[in-house]
Amino acid sequence: MANPDPTIQAALREPANLGFIKSLVGLSELVVPGDDARNKQLREIQTLLTAGPLALTAETLLSPQNGVMATPFAGSTTGASQAGPLAFTSTVPVDELLDDHATEFEECRRWASSDAGQIARVQNPAGFANVRAHAAEHAAALARQQDFFKR
């Protein structure tokens, strides 16, 4: 019988707990929806923490090469950053077609609220900003997908 407590139900549905529950029950072959995407995102977060996001400025967006160029987040010495960046992009691009944007965005949110995320926010602000930019890219891709399917 299912537990009627909504808190317990939410904990059982939490992607971060599903792998643990799977191991407790002894169903190692059971495929948990979103578990691969969650683990992929956790690996990406470790990579994202090694650098700051890329700052996109008017100069880099309007480059004569007709492509988007980026300058580093911290310590950029280009004159274009005098007016400030227009946007930031993460150093690990999202895959518009193949990523599970909902799961990966939620994992970024969960991580940002965790102890590890809060420590990174204080001790590694550039890395935290890179994870935040990556989460924003997942959120934007998810919004585009949802908009596409509304048509």
mmCIF file of N, CA and C in Angstrom, residues 42-119:
data_model
loop_
_atom_site.group_PDB
_atom_site.id
_atom_site.type_symbol
_atom_site.label_atom_id
_atom_site.label_comp_id
_atom_site.label_asym_id
_atom_site.label_seq_id
_atom_site.Cartn_x
_atom_site.Cartn_y
_atom_site.Cartn_z
ATOM 1 N N LEU A 42 25.578 15.582 -13.202
ATOM 2 C CA LEU A 42 26.524 15.677 -12.085
ATOM 3 C C LEU A 42 27.967 15.693 -12.589
ATOM 4 N N ARG A 43 28.268 14.888 -13.620
ATOM 5 C CA ARG A 43 29.612 14.920 -14.216
ATOM 6 C C ARG A 43 29.865 16.276 -14.875
ATOM 7 N N GLU A 44 28.856 16.806 -15.572
ATOM 8 C CA GLU A 44 29.018 18.112 -16.218
ATOM 9 C C GLU A 44 29.245 19.207 -15.187
ATOM 10 N N ILE A 45 28.570 19.137 -14.053
ATOM 11 C CA ILE A 45 28.754 20.146 -13.001
ATOM 12 C C ILE A 45 30.211 20.161 -12.547
ATOM 13 N N GLN A 46 30.815 18.990 -12.392
ATOM 14 C CA GLN A 46 32.223 18.940 -11.987
ATOM 15 C C GLN A 46 33.111 19.633 -13.019
ATOM 16 N N THR A 47 32.808 19.452 -14.294
ATOM 17 C CA THR A 47 33.566 20.127 -15.356
ATOM 18 C C THR A 47 33.303 21.629 -15.335
ATOM 19 N N LEU A 48 32.045 22.018 -15.166
ATOM 20 C CA LEU A 48 31.673 23.434 -15.159
ATOM 21 C C LEU A 48 32.353 24.196 -14.028
ATOM 22 N N LEU A 49 32.587 23.532 -12.910
ATOM 23 C CA LEU A 49 33.195 24.195 -11.755
ATOM 24 C C LEU A 49 34.659 24.563 -11.976
ATOM 25 N N THR A 50 35.264 24.049 -13.032
ATOM 26 C CA THR A 50 36.688 24.329 -13.268
ATOM 27 C C THR A 50 36.924 25.651 -13.988
ATOM 28 N N ALA A 51 35.866 26.337 -14.415
ATOM 29 C CA ALA A 51 36.026 27.603 -15.144
ATOM 30 C C ALA A 51 34.786 28.459 -14.954
ATOM 31 N N GLY A 52 34.922 29.729 -15.281
ATOM 32 C CA GLY A 52 33.769 30.612 -15.281
ATOM 33 C C GLY A 52 33.054 30.533 -16.617
ATOM 34 N N PRO A 53 31.844 31.073 -16.690
ATOM 35 C CA PRO A 53 31.133 31.083 -17.970
ATOM 36 C C PRO A 53 31.793 32.050 -18.939
ATOM 37 N N LEU A 54 31.424 31.942 -20.183
ATOM 38 C CA LEU A 54 31.936 32.846 -21.207
ATOM 39 C C LEU A 54 30.998 34.034 -21.322
ATOM 40 N N ALA A 55 31.566 35.238 -21.291
ATOM 41 C CA ALA A 55 30.774 36.462 -21.396
ATOM 42 C C ALA A 55 30.610 36.819 -22.865
ATOM 43 N N LEU A 56 29.388 36.979 -23.280
ATOM 44 C CA LEU A 56 29.109 37.406 -24.652
ATOM 45 C C LEU A 56 28.870 38.909 -24.627
ATOM 46 N N THR A 57 29.695 39.649 -25.356
ATOM 47 C CA THR A 57 29.575 41.103 -25.411
ATOM 48 C C THR A 57 29.085 41.515 -26.789
ATOM 49 N N ALA A 58 28.768 42.785 -26.935
ATOM 50 C CA ALA A 58 28.333 43.284 -28.243
ATOM 51 C C ALA A 58 29.427 43.045 -29.279
ATOM 52 N N GLU A 59 30.677 43.240 -28.883
ATOM 53 C CA GLU A 59 31.789 43.041 -29.820
ATOM 54 C C GLU A 59 31.894 41.579 -30.255
ATOM 55 N N THR A 60 31.776 40.651 -29.316
ATOM 56 C CA THR A 60 31.900 39.240 -29.683
ATOM 57 C C THR A 60 30.675 38.755 -30.445
ATOM 58 N N LEU A 61 29.507 39.298 -30.137
ATOM 59 C CA LEU A 61 28.298 38.888 -30.856
ATOM 60 C C LEU A 61 28.279 39.422 -32.280
ATOM 61 N N LEU A 62 28.929 40.573 -32.499
ATOM 62 C CA LEU A 62 28.933 41.200 -33.819
ATOM 63 C C LEU A 62 30.285 41.045 -34.506
ATOM 64 N N SER A 63 30.973 39.958 -34.233
ATOM 65 C CA SER A 63 32.311 39.768 -34.791
ATOM 66 C C SER A 63 32.265 39.634 -36.305
ATOM 67 N N PRO A 64 33.301 40.108 -36.998
ATOM 68 C CA PRO A 64 33.325 40.043 -38.462
ATOM 69 C C PRO A 64 33.391 38.619 -38.998
ATOM 70 N N GLN A 65 33.736 37.651 -38.158
ATOM 71 C CA GLN A 65 33.790 36.263 -38.611
ATOM 72 C C GLN A 65 32.393 35.670 -38.776
ATOM 73 N N ASN A 66 31.363 36.439 -38.436
ATOM 74 C CA ASN A 66 29.971 36.020 -38.582
ATOM 75 C C ASN A 66 29.642 34.809 -37.718
ATOM 76 N N GLY A 67 30.341 34.666 -36.615
ATOM 77 C CA GLY A 67 30.053 33.586 -35.683
ATOM 78 C C GLY A 67 30.142 34.131 -34.282
ATOM 79 N N VAL A 68 29.594 33.432 -33.330
ATOM 80 C CA VAL A 68 29.646 33.899 -31.955
ATOM 81 C C VAL A 68 31.007 33.566 -31.382
ATOM 82 N N MET A 69 31.659 34.583 -30.868
ATOM 83 C CA MET A 69 32.915 34.394 -30.163
ATOM 84 C C MET A 69 32.654 34.782 -28.721
ATOM 85 N N ALA A 70 33.466 34.315 -27.829
ATOM 86 C CA ALA A 70 33.239 34.600 -26.420
ATOM 87 C C ALA A 70 34.544 34.987 -25.751
ATOM 88 N N THR A 71 34.411 35.744 -24.679
ATOM 89 C CA THR A 71 35.564 36.122 -23.882
ATOM 90 C C THR A 71 35.387 35.513 -22.503
ATOM 91 N N PRO A 72 36.477 35.240 -21.796
ATOM 92 C CA PRO A 72 36.361 34.633 -20.479
ATOM 93 C C PRO A 72 35.567 35.506 -19.516
ATOM 94 N N PHE A 73 34.919 34.877 -18.551
ATOM 95 C CA PHE A 73 34.064 35.531 -17.565
ATOM 96 C C PHE A 73 34.850 36.499 -16.689
ATOM 97 N N ALA A 74 35.904 36.024 -16.074
ATOM 98 C CA ALA A 74 36.644 36.855 -15.127
ATOM 99 C C ALA A 74 37.964 37.308 -15.746
ATOM 100 N N GLY A 75 38.313 38.547 -15.516
ATOM 101 C CA GLY A 75 39.594 39.055 -15.951
ATOM 102 C C GLY A 75 39.716 39.302 -17.439
ATOM 103 N N SER A 76 38.605 39.477 -18.114
ATOM 104 C CA SER A 76 38.656 39.736 -19.551
ATOM 105 C C SER A 76 39.338 41.073 -19.782
ATOM 106 N N THR A 77 40.243 41.115 -20.756
ATOM 107 C CA THR A 77 40.973 42.349 -21.023
ATOM 108 C C THR A 77 40.516 43.006 -22.317
ATOM 109 N N THR A 78 39.434 42.524 -22.909
ATOM 110 C CA THR A 78 38.946 43.146 -24.138
ATOM 111 C C THR A 78 38.234 44.440 -23.802
ATOM 112 N N GLY A 79 38.316 45.393 -24.686
ATOM 113 C CA GLY A 79 37.648 46.671 -24.468
ATOM 114 C C GLY A 79 36.143 46.564 -24.528
ATOM 115 N N ALA A 80 35.618 45.511 -25.120
ATOM 116 C CA ALA A 80 34.174 45.370 -25.286
ATOM 117 C C ALA A 80 33.455 45.202 -23.966
ATOM 118 N N SER A 81 34.161 44.750 -22.948
ATOM 119 C CA SER A 81 33.480 44.489 -21.690
ATOM 120 C C SER A 81 33.262 45.764 -20.873
ATOM 121 N N GLN A 82 33.668 46.929 -21.397
ATOM 122 C CA GLN A 82 33.444 48.173 -20.673
ATOM 123 C C GLN A 82 31.960 48.422 -20.463
ATOM 124 N N ALA A 83 31.145 48.093 -21.446
ATOM 125 C CA ALA A 83 29.705 48.270 -21.311
ATOM 126 C C ALA A 83 29.077 47.091 -20.587
ATOM 127 N N GLY A 84 29.845 46.075 -20.302
ATOM 128 C CA GLY A 84 29.346 44.893 -19.614
ATOM 129 C C GLY A 84 28.868 43.849 -20.596
ATOM 130 N N PRO A 85 28.860 42.620 -20.143
ATOM 131 C CA PRO A 85 28.425 41.537 -21.026
ATOM 132 C C PRO A 85 26.926 41.598 -21.274
ATOM 133 N N LEU A 86 26.527 41.156 -22.454
ATOM 134 C CA LEU A 86 25.107 41.072 -22.787
ATOM 135 C C LEU A 86 24.505 39.785 -22.254
ATOM 136 N N ALA A 87 25.313 38.735 -22.219
ATOM 137 C CA ALA A 87 24.843 37.435 -21.755
ATOM 138 C C ALA A 87 26.043 36.574 -21.402
ATOM 139 N N PHE A 88 25.770 35.460 -20.739
ATOM 140 C CA PHE A 88 26.800 34.486 -20.421
ATOM 141 C C PHE A 88 26.397 33.149 -21.013
ATOM 142 N N THR A 89 27.382 32.386 -21.416
ATOM 143 C CA THR A 89 27.138 31.030 -21.886
ATOM 144 C C THR A 89 28.095 30.108 -21.146
ATOM 145 N N SER A 90 27.640 28.905 -20.854
ATOM 146 C CA SER A 90 28.477 27.975 -20.099
ATOM 147 C C SER A 90 29.566 27.386 -20.987
ATOM 148 N N THR A 91 30.560 26.837 -20.352
ATOM 149 C CA THR A 91 31.661 26.215 -21.081
ATOM 150 C C THR A 91 31.326 24.796 -21.527
ATOM 151 N N VAL A 92 30.205 24.258 -21.067
ATOM 152 C CA VAL A 92 29.723 22.947 -21.513
ATOM 153 C C VAL A 92 28.370 23.188 -22.184
ATOM 154 N N PRO A 93 28.320 23.155 -23.504
ATOM 155 C CA PRO A 93 27.053 23.441 -24.183
ATOM 156 C C PRO A 93 26.024 22.339 -23.956
ATOM 157 N N VAL A 94 24.756 22.728 -23.930
ATOM 158 C CA VAL A 94 23.688 21.733 -23.845
ATOM 159 C C VAL A 94 23.409 21.205 -25.248
ATOM 160 N N ASP A 95 22.886 20.001 -25.322
ATOM 161 C CA ASP A 95 22.506 19.403 -26.598
ATOM 162 C C ASP A 95 21.002 19.601 -26.754
ATOM 163 N N GLU A 96 20.629 20.514 -27.624
ATOM 164 C CA GLU A 96 19.227 20.894 -27.809
ATOM 165 C C GLU A 96 18.338 19.685 -28.075
ATOM 166 N N LEU A 97 18.829 18.742 -28.858
ATOM 167 C CA LEU A 97 18.017 17.606 -29.278
ATOM 168 C C LEU A 97 18.056 16.437 -28.302
ATOM 169 N N LEU A 98 19.221 16.098 -27.779
ATOM 170 C CA LEU A 98 19.368 14.843 -27.047
ATOM 171 C C LEU A 98 19.350 14.951 -25.530
ATOM 172 N N ASP A 99 19.582 16.118 -24.967
ATOM 173 C CA ASP A 99 19.580 16.242 -23.507
ATOM 174 C C ASP A 99 18.168 16.132 -22.946
ATOM 175 N N ASP A 100 18.076 15.561 -21.744
ATOM 176 C CA ASP A 100 16.822 15.529 -20.980
ATOM 177 C C ASP A 100 16.813 16.824 -20.164
ATOM 178 N N HIS A 101 16.340 17.893 -20.791
ATOM 179 C CA HIS A 101 16.470 19.230 -20.205
ATOM 180 C C HIS A 101 15.761 19.363 -18.863
ATOM 181 N N ALA A 102 14.598 18.758 -18.714
ATOM 182 C CA ALA A 102 13.860 18.866 -17.451
ATOM 183 C C ALA A 102 14.657 18.232 -16.313
ATOM 184 N N THR A 103 15.154 17.028 -16.530
ATOM 185 C CA THR A 103 15.913 16.329 -15.489
ATOM 186 C C THR A 103 17.219 17.052 -15.189
ATOM 187 N N GLU A 104 17.919 17.475 -16.229
ATOM 188 C CA GLU A 104 19.219 18.108 -16.016
ATOM 189 C C GLU A 104 19.073 19.487 -15.367
ATOM 190 N N PHE A 105 18.031 20.235 -15.730
ATOM 191 C CA PHE A 105 17.787 21.525 -15.079
ATOM 192 C C PHE A 105 17.477 21.313 -13.595
ATOM 193 N N GLU A 106 16.613 20.342 -13.300
ATOM 194 C CA GLU A 106 16.265 20.077 -11.899
ATOM 195 C C GLU A 106 17.480 19.621 -11.101
ATOM 196 N N GLU A 107 18.379 18.872 -11.731
ATOM 197 C CA GLU A 107 19.592 18.444 -11.026
ATOM 198 C C GLU A 107 20.493 19.645 -10.744
ATOM 199 N N CYS A 108 20.567 20.586 -11.672
ATOM 200 C CA CYS A 108 21.326 21.822 -11.420
ATOM 201 C C CYS A 108 20.722 22.578 -10.238
ATOM 202 N N ARG A 109 19.401 22.663 -10.200
ATOM 203 C CA ARG A 109 18.721 23.352 -9.087
ATOM 204 C C ARG A 109 18.974 22.641 -7.768
ATOM 205 N N ARG A 110 18.858 21.304 -7.781
ATOM 206 C CA ARG A 110 19.072 20.529 -6.561
ATOM 207 C C ARG A 110 20.507 20.728 -6.076
ATOM 208 N N TRP A 111 21.473 20.655 -7.011
ATOM 209 C CA TRP A 111 22.868 20.825 -6.642
ATOM 210 C C TRP A 111 23.109 22.229 -6.080
ATOM 211 N N ALA A 112 22.549 23.252 -6.703
ATOM 212 C CA ALA A 112 22.768 24.635 -6.257
ATOM 213 C C ALA A 112 22.274 24.855 -4.830
ATOM 214 N N SER A 113 21.237 24.129 -4.429
ATOM 215 C CA SER A 113 20.702 24.260 -3.073
ATOM 216 C C SER A 113 21.412 23.354 -2.075
ATOM 217 N N SER A 114 22.199 22.409 -2.559
ATOM 218 C CA SER A 114 22.891 21.466 -1.677
ATOM 219 C C SER A 114 24.054 22.157 -0.970
ATOM 220 N N ASP A 115 24.616 21.468 0.016
ATOM 221 C CA ASP A 115 25.790 22.004 0.705
ATOM 222 C C ASP A 115 26.932 22.259 -0.280
ATOM 223 N N ALA A 116 27.155 21.305 -1.193
ATOM 224 C CA ALA A 116 28.240 21.466 -2.174
ATOM 225 C C ALA A 116 28.006 22.700 -3.039
ATOM 226 N N GLY A 117 26.777 22.919 -3.448
ATOM 227 C CA GLY A 117 26.456 24.084 -4.265
ATOM 228 C C GLY A 117 26.638 25.387 -3.508
ATOM 229 N N GLN A 118 26.215 25.402 -2.253
ATOM 230 C CA GLN A 118 26.344 26.617 -1.453
ATOM 231 C C GLN A 118 27.803 26.935 -1.144
ATOM 232 N N ILE A 119 28.606 25.898 -0.947
ATOM 233 C CA ILE A 119 30.042 26.115 -0.743
ATOM 234 C C ILE A 119 30.668 26.664 -2.022
#
